[in-house]
Short mmCIF file of C-alpha atoms and ligand atoms in Angstrom, two decimals:
data_model
loop_
_atom_site.label_atom_id
_atom_site.label_comp_id
_atom_site.label_asym_id
_atom_site.label_seq_id
_atom_site.Cartn_x
_atom_site.Cartn_y
_atom_site.Cartn_z
CA MET D 1 0.00 0.00 0.00
CA ASN D 2 1.47 3.35 -0.93
CA LEU D 3 1.53 6.29 1.45
CA MET D 4 -1.52 8.13 0.06
CA LYS D 5 -3.68 5.03 0.09
CA THR D 6 -2.64 4.35 3.65
CA LEU D 7 -3.44 7.92 4.67
CA PHE D 8 -6.89 7.85 3.08
CA ALA D 9 -7.76 4.46 4.50
CA SER D 10 -6.75 5.37 8.03
CA ALA D 11 -8.38 8.81 7.73
CA ALA D 12 -11.67 7.09 6.86
CA ILE D 13 -11.33 4.98 9.99
CA ALA D 14 -10.63 8.10 12.07
CA VAL D 15 -13.74 9.88 10.75
CA THR D 16 -15.93 6.87 11.53
CA ALA D 17 -14.48 6.67 15.03
CA GLY D 18 -14.99 10.43 15.48
CA ALA D 19 -18.67 10.17 14.56
CA ALA D 20 -19.19 7.27 16.94
CA SER D 21 -17.75 9.21 19.87
CA ALA D 22 -19.51 12.51 19.08
CA SER D 23 -20.68 14.24 22.23
CA VAL D 24 -24.03 15.92 22.82
CA ILE D 25 -23.86 19.69 23.29
CA PHE D 26 -26.60 22.24 23.96
CA ALA D 27 -27.04 25.73 22.55
CA THR D 28 -24.65 28.24 24.08
CA GLU D 29 -25.60 31.49 22.34
CA VAL D 30 -28.45 33.31 20.64
CA ILE D 31 -27.08 34.58 17.33
CA ASP D 32 -30.27 36.19 16.07
CA VAL D 33 -33.89 36.40 17.14
CA ASN D 34 -37.12 37.80 15.74
CA ARG D 35 -40.07 37.32 18.00
CA GLY D 36 -43.34 36.67 16.21
CA ASP D 37 -46.01 39.36 16.31
CA ILE D 38 -48.49 37.14 18.13
CA HIS D 39 -47.09 36.56 21.60
CA GLU D 40 -47.70 37.08 25.28
CA VAL D 41 -45.32 38.55 27.82
CA VAL D 42 -45.77 36.42 30.92
CA ASP D 43 -43.48 34.75 33.44
CA GLY D 44 -40.28 35.61 31.59
CA ARG D 45 -41.29 33.69 28.47
CA ASP D 46 -39.75 36.49 26.40
CA ASP D 47 -36.26 35.72 27.74
CA VAL D 48 -34.34 34.17 24.82
CA ASN D 49 -31.72 32.77 27.19
CA ASN D 50 -34.31 30.24 28.34
CA ALA D 51 -33.59 28.34 25.11
CA LEU D 52 -29.92 27.85 26.05
CA GLY D 53 -28.42 24.97 27.99
CA LYS D 54 -30.01 21.69 29.00
CA ALA D 55 -33.76 21.16 29.08
CA ASP D 56 -35.06 22.56 32.36
CA ASN D 57 -38.75 23.24 31.64
CA VAL D 58 -37.99 26.98 31.46
CA PHE D 59 -38.66 28.19 27.93
CA TYR D 60 -38.66 31.00 25.41
CA SER D 61 -41.96 31.57 23.60
CA MET D 62 -41.06 32.28 19.98
CA GLY D 63 -44.27 34.04 19.02
CA VAL D 64 -46.26 32.91 15.99
CA GLY D 65 -44.02 33.32 12.93
CA GLY D 66 -40.97 34.15 15.02
CA ASP D 67 -37.51 32.71 14.52
CA ILE D 68 -34.36 32.15 16.55
CA THR D 69 -30.82 31.28 15.45
CA LEU D 70 -28.64 29.41 17.93
CA GLY D 71 -24.92 28.70 18.16
CA PHE D 72 -23.21 25.84 19.97
CA GLY D 73 -19.63 27.05 20.36
CA ALA D 74 -18.45 24.37 17.94
CA LEU D 75 -19.09 22.84 14.55
CA ALA D 76 -22.03 20.50 14.89
CA THR D 77 -23.94 17.72 13.16
CA GLY D 78 -27.08 15.64 13.82
CA ASP D 79 -28.97 14.31 15.62
CA VAL D 80 -30.70 17.59 16.34
CA SER D 81 -32.96 17.33 19.39
CA VAL D 82 -35.57 19.93 20.35
CA TRP D 83 -37.46 20.26 23.65
CA GLU D 84 -40.77 22.13 23.90
CA VAL D 85 -43.04 22.91 26.84
CA THR D 86 -46.83 22.97 26.71
CA PHE D 87 -49.06 23.14 29.75
CA GLY D 88 -52.52 21.60 29.55
CA GLU D 89 -53.98 19.72 26.60
CA ILE D 90 -51.45 19.69 23.76
CA SER D 91 -54.07 19.07 21.06
CA GLU D 92 -55.64 22.41 22.00
CA HIS D 93 -52.35 24.28 21.50
CA VAL D 94 -50.75 23.10 18.26
CA GLU D 95 -47.20 24.50 17.97
CA ILE D 96 -44.64 23.65 15.29
CA VAL D 97 -41.15 24.78 14.21
CA ASP D 98 -39.20 24.21 11.02
CA VAL D 99 -35.53 23.58 11.73
CA TYR D 100 -32.70 24.72 9.42
CA ALA D 101 -28.99 23.95 9.65
CA ILE D 102 -26.77 26.88 8.65
CA PHE D 103 -23.22 26.43 7.41
CA GLU D 104 -21.35 29.56 6.37
CA GLY D 105 -24.64 31.31 5.67
CA THR D 106 -26.29 28.55 3.64
CA GLU D 107 -29.50 27.12 5.10
CA THR D 108 -30.54 23.47 4.75
CA LYS D 109 -33.86 22.26 6.14
CA VAL D 110 -33.39 19.56 8.75
CA GLY D 111 -37.08 18.88 9.44
CA SER D 112 -40.05 19.97 11.53
CA VAL D 113 -40.86 19.45 15.19
CA SER D 114 -44.33 19.71 16.72
CA ASN D 115 -45.11 20.08 20.39
CA ASP D 116 -47.04 16.80 20.58
CA VAL D 117 -43.79 14.80 20.19
CA SER D 118 -41.19 17.07 21.78
CA GLN D 119 -42.18 17.45 25.44
CA LYS D 120 -39.32 15.10 26.38
CA GLY D 121 -37.15 16.01 23.40
CA PHE D 122 -37.52 14.98 19.76
CA ALA D 123 -34.55 14.01 17.60
CA LEU D 124 -34.21 14.88 13.91
CA THR D 125 -31.64 12.85 11.98
CA PHE D 126 -29.18 15.02 10.04
CA SER D 127 -25.72 14.10 8.77
CA GLY D 128 -24.55 17.51 7.50
CA VAL D 129 -22.15 19.78 9.38
CA PHE D 130 -23.34 23.22 10.51
CA ASP D 131 -22.25 26.19 12.59
CA ALA D 132 -25.73 27.40 13.61
CA LEU D 133 -29.34 26.26 13.76
CA LYS D 134 -32.38 28.36 12.89
CA LEU D 135 -35.83 27.50 14.19
CA VAL D 136 -38.84 29.14 12.53
CA ASP D 137 -42.26 29.03 14.16
CA VAL D 138 -44.90 27.76 11.75
CA SER D 139 -47.70 27.17 14.27
CA PRO D 140 -51.10 27.27 12.56
CA LEU D 141 -53.19 30.31 13.47
CA ASP D 142 -56.25 28.12 13.98
CA GLY D 143 -54.46 25.62 16.24
CA GLY D 144 -55.10 27.44 19.52
CA THR D 145 -51.54 28.66 20.08
CA LYS D 146 -51.16 31.95 21.96
CA ASP D 147 -47.47 32.61 21.58
CA GLY D 148 -46.05 30.01 19.23
CA PHE D 149 -43.50 27.31 19.94
CA ASP D 150 -42.18 27.33 23.51
CA LEU D 151 -38.53 26.44 23.12
CA ASP D 152 -36.87 24.88 26.16
CA ALA D 153 -33.63 23.51 24.71
CA VAL D 154 -31.82 22.30 21.59
CA SER D 155 -29.00 19.77 21.46
CA VAL D 156 -26.72 18.66 18.63
CA GLN D 157 -23.66 16.45 18.21
CA LYS D 158 -20.30 18.15 18.44
CA VAL D 159 -17.92 17.56 15.54
CA PRO D 160 -14.77 16.62 17.52
CA VAL D 161 -12.21 18.79 15.64
CA PRO D 162 -12.26 20.71 12.37
CA ALA D 163 -12.77 18.05 9.71
CA SER D 164 -9.59 18.82 7.79
CA ALA D 165 -7.45 18.59 10.92
CA LEU D 166 -9.20 15.36 11.84
CA LEU D 167 -8.43 13.88 8.44
CA LEU D 168 -4.77 14.84 8.68
CA LEU D 169 -4.31 13.76 12.30
CA GLY D 170 -6.27 10.57 11.69
CA GLY D 171 -4.10 9.81 8.68
CA ILE D 172 -0.86 10.30 10.60
CA ALA D 173 -2.06 8.40 13.67
CA GLY D 174 -3.49 5.64 11.50
CA LEU D 175 -0.21 5.32 9.63
CA GLY D 176 1.63 4.78 12.90
CA ALA D 177 -0.92 2.17 13.96
CA LEU D 178 -0.60 0.34 10.66
CA ARG D 179 3.18 0.34 10.98
CA ARG D 180 2.99 -1.08 14.48
CA LYS D 181 0.52 -3.70 13.29
CA ALA D 182 2.78 -4.63 10.38
CA LYS D 183 5.73 -5.13 12.71
CA LYS D 184 3.75 -7.46 14.96
CA ALA D 185 2.44 -9.62 12.12
CA1 LIG R 1 -46.12 25.14 24.14
CA1 LIG R 2 -46.80 28.66 23.19
CA1 LIG R 3 -34.70 25.97 28.99
#
């Protein structure tokens, strides 16, 4: 096996291993926010910081048609999990968000999350890499919502190191491992 083939083969192994050991991280910053016109101001539900960190039942009400863009302090990939809070009968307060992954300004739709499945977190599968997530409230006006999607928390998978560095490091480390293996055999 020549050097380049060895590098690519071991880099592929490193990427697979990196994905398997990806760690869950929660939103750390609000990059942008536009609260929807239809909303209430009660009990601190207008505090955007309630959407940061782990799910704690304290939430930010997005307002109908509102959006929020969140950062995670690292490059991220899926799964994307979203927690919502609804008090009372969920079927009487239908609330939905569309979720978009943003990488260097380009948006890709990840999927939609409704409040009937996300009270204990709902995971959307997504394999792309992104540096921010945008959630857009698309709650139906006739669904009984008063202030749109009530966002408690969002988690993603951290991409261990910048992909290019991972490829290079993985290739070098893998080469050493292959050499050691070859000596043993
Ligand atoms: Ca709710
Ligand atoms: Ca609400
Ligand atoms: Ca919260």
